Coordinates of C-alpha atoms in Angstrom, one line a residue:
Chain M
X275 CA -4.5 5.1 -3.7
X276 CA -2.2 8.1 -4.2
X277 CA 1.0 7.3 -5.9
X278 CA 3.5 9.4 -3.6
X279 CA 7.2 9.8 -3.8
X280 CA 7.0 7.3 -0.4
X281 CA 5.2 4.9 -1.7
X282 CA 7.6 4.9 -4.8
X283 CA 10.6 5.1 -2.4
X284 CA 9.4 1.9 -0.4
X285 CA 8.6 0.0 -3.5
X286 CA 11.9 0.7 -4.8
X287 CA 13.9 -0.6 -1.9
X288 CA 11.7 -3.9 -2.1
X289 CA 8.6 -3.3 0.2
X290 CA 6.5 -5.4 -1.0
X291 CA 3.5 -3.9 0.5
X292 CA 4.6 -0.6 -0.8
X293 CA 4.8 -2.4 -4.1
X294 CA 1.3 -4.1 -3.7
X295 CA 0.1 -0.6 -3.7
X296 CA 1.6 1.0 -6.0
X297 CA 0.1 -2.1 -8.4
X298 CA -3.5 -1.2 -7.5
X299 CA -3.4 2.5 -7.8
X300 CA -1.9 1.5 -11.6
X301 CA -2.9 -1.3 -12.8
X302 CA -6.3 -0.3 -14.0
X303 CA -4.8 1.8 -16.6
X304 CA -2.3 -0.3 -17.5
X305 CA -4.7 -3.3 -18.1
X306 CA -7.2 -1.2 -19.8
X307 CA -4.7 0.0 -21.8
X308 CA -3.2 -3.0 -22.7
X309 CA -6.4 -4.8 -23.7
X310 CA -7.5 -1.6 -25.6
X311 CA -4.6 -2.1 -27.6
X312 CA -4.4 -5.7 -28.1
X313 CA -7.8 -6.7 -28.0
X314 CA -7.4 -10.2 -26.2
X315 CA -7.5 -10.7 -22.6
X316 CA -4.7 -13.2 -22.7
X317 CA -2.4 -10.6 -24.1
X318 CA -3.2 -7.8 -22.3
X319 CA -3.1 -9.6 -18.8
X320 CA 0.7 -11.0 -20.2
X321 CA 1.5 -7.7 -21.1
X322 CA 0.4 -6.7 -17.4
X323 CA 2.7 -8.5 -15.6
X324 CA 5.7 -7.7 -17.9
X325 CA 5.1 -4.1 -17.4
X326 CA 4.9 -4.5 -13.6
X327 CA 8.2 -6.4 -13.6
X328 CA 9.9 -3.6 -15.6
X329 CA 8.8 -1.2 -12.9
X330 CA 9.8 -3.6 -10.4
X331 CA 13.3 -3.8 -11.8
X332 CA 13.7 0.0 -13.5
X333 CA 12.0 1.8 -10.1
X334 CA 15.5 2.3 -8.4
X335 CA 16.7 4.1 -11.8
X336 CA 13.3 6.3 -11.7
X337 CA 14.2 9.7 -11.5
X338 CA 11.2 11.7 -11.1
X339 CA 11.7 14.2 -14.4
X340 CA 8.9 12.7 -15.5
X341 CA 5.1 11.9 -13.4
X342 CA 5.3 8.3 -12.6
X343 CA 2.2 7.5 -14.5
X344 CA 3.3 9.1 -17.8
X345 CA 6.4 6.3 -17.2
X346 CA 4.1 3.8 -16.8
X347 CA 1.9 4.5 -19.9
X348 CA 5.3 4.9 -21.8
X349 CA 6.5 1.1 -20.4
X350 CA 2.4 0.0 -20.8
X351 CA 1.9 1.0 -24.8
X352 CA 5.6 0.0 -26.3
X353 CA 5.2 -3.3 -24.3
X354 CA 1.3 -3.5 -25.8
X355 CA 2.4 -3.0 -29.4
X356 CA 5.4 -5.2 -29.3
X357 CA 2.7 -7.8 -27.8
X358 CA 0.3 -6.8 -30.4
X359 CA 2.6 -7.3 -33.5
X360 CA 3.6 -10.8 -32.3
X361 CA 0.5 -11.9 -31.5
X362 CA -0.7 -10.7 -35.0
X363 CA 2.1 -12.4 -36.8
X364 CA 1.3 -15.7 -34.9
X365 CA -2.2 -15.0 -36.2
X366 CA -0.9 -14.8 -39.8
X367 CA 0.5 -17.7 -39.8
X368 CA -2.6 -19.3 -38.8
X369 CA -5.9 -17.1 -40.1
X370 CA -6.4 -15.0 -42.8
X371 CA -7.3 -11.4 -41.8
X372 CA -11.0 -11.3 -42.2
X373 CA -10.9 -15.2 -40.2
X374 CA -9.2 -12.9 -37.4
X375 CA -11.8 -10.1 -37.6
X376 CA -14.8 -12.6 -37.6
X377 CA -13.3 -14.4 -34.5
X378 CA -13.1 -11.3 -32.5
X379 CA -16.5 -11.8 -30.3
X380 CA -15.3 -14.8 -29.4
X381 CA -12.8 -12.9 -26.9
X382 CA -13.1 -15.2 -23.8
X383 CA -12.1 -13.7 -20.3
X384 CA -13.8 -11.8 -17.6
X385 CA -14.2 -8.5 -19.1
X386 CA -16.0 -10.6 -22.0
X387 CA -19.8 -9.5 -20.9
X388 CA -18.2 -5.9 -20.6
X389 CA -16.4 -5.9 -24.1
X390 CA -19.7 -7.7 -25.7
X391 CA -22.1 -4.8 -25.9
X392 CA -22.7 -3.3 -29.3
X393 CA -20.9 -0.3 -28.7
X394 CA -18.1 -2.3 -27.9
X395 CA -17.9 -4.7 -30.2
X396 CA -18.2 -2.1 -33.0
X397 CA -15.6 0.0 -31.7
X398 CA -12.8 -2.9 -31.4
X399 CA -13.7 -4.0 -35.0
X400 CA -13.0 -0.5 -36.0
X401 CA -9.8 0.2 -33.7
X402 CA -8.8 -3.1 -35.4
X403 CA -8.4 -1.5 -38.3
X404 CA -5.7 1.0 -37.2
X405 CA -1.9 0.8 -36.9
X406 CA -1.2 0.3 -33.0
X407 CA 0.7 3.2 -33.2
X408 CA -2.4 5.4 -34.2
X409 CA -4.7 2.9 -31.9
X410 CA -2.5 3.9 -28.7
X411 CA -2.8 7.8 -29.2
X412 CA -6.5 7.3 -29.9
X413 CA -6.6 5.2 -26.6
X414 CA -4.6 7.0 -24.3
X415 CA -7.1 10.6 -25.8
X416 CA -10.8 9.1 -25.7
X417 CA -10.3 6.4 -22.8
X418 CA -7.4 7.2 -20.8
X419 CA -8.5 11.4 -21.0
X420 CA -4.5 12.1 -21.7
X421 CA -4.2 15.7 -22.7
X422 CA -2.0 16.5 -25.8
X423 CA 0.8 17.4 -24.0
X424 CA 0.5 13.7 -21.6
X425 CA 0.6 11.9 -24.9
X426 CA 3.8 14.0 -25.8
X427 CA 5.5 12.6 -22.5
X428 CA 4.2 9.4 -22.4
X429 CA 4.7 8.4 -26.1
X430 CA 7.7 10.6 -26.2
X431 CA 6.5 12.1 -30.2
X432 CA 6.5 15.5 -31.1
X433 CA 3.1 17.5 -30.6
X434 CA 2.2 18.0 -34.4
X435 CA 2.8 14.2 -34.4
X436 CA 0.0 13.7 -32.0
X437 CA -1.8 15.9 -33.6
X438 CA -2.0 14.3 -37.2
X439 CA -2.0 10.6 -35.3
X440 CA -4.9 11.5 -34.3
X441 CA -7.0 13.1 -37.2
X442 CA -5.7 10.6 -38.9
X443 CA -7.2 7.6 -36.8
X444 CA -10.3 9.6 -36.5
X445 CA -10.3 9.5 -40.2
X446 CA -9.6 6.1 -40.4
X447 CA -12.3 5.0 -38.2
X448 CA -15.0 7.8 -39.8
X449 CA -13.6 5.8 -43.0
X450 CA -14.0 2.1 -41.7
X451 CA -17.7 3.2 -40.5
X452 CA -18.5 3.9 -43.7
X453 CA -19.5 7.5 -42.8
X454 CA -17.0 9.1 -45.4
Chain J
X1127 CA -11.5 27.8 -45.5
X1128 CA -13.7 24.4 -45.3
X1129 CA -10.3 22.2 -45.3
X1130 CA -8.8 23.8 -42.2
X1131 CA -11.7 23.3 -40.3
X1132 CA -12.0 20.3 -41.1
X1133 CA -8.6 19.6 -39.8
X1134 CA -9.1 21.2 -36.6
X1135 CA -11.8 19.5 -36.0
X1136 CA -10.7 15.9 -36.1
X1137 CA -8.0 17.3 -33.7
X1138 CA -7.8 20.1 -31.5
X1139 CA -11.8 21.2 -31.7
X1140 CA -13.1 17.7 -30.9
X1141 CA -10.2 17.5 -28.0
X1142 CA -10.6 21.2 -26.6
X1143 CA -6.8 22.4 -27.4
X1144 CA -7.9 25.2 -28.8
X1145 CA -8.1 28.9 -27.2
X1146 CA -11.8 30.3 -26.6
X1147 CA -11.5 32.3 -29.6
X1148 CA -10.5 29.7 -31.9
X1149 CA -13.2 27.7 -31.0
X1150 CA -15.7 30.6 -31.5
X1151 CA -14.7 31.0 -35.0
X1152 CA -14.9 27.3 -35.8
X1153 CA -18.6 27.7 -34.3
X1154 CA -19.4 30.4 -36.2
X1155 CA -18.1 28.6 -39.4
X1156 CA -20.4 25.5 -38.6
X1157 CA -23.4 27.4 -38.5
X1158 CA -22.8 28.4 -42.2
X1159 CA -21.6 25.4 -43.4
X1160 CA -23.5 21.5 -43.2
X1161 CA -20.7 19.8 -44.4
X1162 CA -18.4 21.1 -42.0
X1163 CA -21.3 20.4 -38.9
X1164 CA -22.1 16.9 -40.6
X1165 CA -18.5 15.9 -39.9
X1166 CA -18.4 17.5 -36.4
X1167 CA -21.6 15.0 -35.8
X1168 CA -19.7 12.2 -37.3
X1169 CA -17.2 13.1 -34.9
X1170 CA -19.0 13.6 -32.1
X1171 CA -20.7 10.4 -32.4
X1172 CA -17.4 8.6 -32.8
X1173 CA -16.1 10.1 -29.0
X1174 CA -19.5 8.9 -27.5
X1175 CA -18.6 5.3 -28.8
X1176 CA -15.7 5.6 -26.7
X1177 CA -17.4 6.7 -23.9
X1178 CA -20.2 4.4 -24.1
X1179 CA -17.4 1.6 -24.4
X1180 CA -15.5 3.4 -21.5
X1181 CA -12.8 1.5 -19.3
X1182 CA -13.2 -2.4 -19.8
X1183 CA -12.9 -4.4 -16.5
X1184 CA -11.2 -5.2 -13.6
X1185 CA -7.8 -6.7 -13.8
X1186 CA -8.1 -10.6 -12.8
X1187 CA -6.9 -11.1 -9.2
X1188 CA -4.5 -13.9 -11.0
X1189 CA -2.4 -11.0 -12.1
X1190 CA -1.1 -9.7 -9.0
X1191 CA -0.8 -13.2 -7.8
X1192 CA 1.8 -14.2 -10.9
X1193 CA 3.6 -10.8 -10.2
X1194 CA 3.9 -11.8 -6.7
X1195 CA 5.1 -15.3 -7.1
X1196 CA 7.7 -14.3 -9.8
X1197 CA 9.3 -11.5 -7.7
X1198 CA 9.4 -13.5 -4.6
X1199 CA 11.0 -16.5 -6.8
X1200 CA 13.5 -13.7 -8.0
X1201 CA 14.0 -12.7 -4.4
X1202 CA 14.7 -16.1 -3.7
X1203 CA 17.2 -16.5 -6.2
X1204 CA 19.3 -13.5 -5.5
X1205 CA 19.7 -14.6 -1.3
X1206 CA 20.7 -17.9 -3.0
X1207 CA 23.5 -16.3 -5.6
X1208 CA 24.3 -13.7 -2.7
X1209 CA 24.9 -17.0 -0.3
X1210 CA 26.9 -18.8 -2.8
X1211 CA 28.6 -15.6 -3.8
X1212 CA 30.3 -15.7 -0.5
X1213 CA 31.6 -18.8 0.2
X1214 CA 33.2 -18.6 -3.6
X1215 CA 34.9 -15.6 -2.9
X1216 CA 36.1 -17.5 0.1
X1217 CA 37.2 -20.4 -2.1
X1218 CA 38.6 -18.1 -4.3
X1219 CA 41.0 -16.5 -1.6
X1220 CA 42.2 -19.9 -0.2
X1221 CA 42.6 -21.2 -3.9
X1222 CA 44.2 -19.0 -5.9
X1223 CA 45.0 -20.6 -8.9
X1224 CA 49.0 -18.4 -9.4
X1225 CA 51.9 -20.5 -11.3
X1226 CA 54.0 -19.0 -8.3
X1227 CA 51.9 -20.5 -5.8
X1228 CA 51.5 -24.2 -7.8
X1229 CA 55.6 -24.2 -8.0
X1230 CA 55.6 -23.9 -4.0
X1231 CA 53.1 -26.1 -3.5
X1232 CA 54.3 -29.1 -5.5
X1233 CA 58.2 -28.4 -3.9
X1234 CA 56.4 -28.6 -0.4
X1235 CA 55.0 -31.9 -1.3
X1236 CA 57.7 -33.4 -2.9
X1237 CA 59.8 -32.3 0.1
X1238 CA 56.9 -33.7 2.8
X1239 CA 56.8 -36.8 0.9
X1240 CA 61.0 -37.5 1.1
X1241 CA 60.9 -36.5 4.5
X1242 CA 57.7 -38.8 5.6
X1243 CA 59.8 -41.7 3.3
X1244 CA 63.2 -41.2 4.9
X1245 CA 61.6 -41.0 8.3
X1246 CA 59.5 -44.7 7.6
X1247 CA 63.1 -45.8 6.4
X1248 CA 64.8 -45.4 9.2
X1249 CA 62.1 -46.6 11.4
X1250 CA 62.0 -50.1 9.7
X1251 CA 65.5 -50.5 9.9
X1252 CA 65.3 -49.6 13.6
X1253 CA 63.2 -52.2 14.6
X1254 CA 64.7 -54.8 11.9
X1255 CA 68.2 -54.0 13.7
X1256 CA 65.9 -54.7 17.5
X1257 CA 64.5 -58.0 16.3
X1258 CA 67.6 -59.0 15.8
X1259 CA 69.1 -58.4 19.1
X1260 CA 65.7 -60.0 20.9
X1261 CA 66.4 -63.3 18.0
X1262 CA 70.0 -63.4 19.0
X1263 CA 69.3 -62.9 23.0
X1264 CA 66.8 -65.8 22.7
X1265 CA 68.9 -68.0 21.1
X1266 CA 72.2 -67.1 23.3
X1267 CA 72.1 -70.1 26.0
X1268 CA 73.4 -67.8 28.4
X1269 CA 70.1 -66.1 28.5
X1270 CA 71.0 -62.9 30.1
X1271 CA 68.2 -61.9 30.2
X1272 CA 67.3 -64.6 32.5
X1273 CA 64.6 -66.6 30.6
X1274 CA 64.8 -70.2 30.3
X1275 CA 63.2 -70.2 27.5
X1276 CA 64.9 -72.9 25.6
X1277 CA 65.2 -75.1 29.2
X1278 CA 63.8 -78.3 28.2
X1279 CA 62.5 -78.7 31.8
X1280 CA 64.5 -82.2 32.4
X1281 CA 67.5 -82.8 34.2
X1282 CA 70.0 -83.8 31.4
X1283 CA 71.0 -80.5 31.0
X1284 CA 71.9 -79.5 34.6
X1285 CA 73.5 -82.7 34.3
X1286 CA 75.9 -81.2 32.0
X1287 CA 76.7 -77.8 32.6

């Protein structure tokens, strides 16, 4: 579906159809996004319906300086780390760190058989080890395809700040695979 | 020399932000140099992780259904408020709560209430002052009225009168 200034017109003044729409033309990303980042299914569908509710409620203030997708990753990765940082703190309170890290395959949803290949499963345990800051840029680069200057509009950071949030998550990783 | 490359390479080689000639000179510099092209491997092997991984899944069709349900119970909500909002205002404009207004009001219904009383008043002693008239007419023999009421029904008064 092609997101056009229409469509985002009628979902604003509360076609629901229009709205419908708009939600499956974006809500791949925003899921993918979201679980990318939090790395439970739970979390990241939770975090999907919040951020289409804050469309639902902010699309009559939308005011097209900036591509409606770059809004939505904006809304998707601050309401994925704020989810992420509870849920981790929740976590402390229960698990030790390395309790957390052995639990991961144990993800249970849908997307499960998906997430459980190797490649998979080796990448989360590494993204795991980043700060969700440094996991977002990383995400919205090698998954989402975001070109340097989409992550500058969508995270709203400077360019040199994408730039070292980057190598330095790449670094990180190289670091956590034991291949530096 | 090896330090910069190795910067740009865990950046702007590996994502393709640099200019054609940039990226020839970093080439150049990795054919010389294996610790420089063993980290672009690293690298390289690292992005196809990602895209062996890829996008995850489909978003569960419970989703939508929860985005739905809570915007139509919002819906719902604001016709209710907007409803109510209404018949407040028109409360509001009947029952304005002014000192100015309370003063008048309680005068007009102290002034009701001694009208209403002097009015009951006078109608008691109205027909008070009637029933008296009818008790006296009754009792007067001369019975004007021309009931015989009080006639025994025997002779001995005829008699008499």
């Amino acid at each position: 579906v092609e997101i056009t200034q229409e469509l985002l017109k009628r979902s604003s003044l509360g076609d629901m159809l229009a709205f419908e729409e708009l939600y499956k033309a974006t809500s791949g990303f925003v899921y993918n996004v979201a679980l990318n980042i939090t790395r439970n299914c739970a979390d990241a569908e939770e975090v999907t319906q919040d951020v289409f509710m804050k469309v639902y409620r902010n699309l009559k203030k939308f005011q097209f300086r900036s591509a409606f997708k770059t809004w939505v990753y904006r809304i998707t990765v601050n309401t994925a780390i704020n989810r992420y940082r509870r849920a981790k703190k929740e976590e402390q309170g229960r698990l030790d760190y390395d309790g957390v890290i052995a639990s991961f395959p144990a993800v249970n949803c849908a997307a499960e058989s998906a997430i459980k290949s190797d490649n998979k499963e080796v990448l989360n345990k590494l993204l795991d080890k980043l700060i969700p800051e440094y996991k977002a840029c990383l995400i919205l680069r090698e998954i989402e395809g975001l070109s340097y200057q989409e992550i500058v509009a969508a995270l709203r950071i400077p360019l040199n700040t994408v730039r070292s949030r980057l190598r330095r998550a790449r670094e990180a990783l190289l670091a956590a695979a034991g291949k530096v | 020399l090896c330090r910069k490359i190795q910067e740009l390479l865990k950046a702007d080689y590996l994502d393709g932000e640099l200019s054609q000639i940039e990226q020839g000179q970093i080439r150049e510099h990795l054919g010389c140099c294996p610790g420089c092209r063993k980290l672009q491997e690293e690298l390289e092997s690292q992005r196809l992780l990602f895209k062996q991984a890829g996008r995850v899944s489909e978003v569960p069709a419970r989703v939508w259904q929860k985005i739905r349900d809570t915007i139509i119970s919002i819906r719902l909500n604001e016709e209710s408020r907007a409803r109510g909002g209404i018949l407040e205002r028109l409360r509001d404009s009947l029952w304005q709560p002014r000192p100015a207004f309370a003063v008048v009001s309680v005068f007009a219904v102290l002034i009701l209430a001694v009208v209403l009383t002097g009015t009951f008043i006078r109608r008691e002693q109205s027909l008070s002052s009637e029933n008296e008239v009818q008790i006296l007419a009754a009792y007067s023999l001369s019975s004007d009225n021309g009931d015989l009421i009080y006639d025994l029904g025997t002779n001995v008064e005829e008699y008499f009168l």
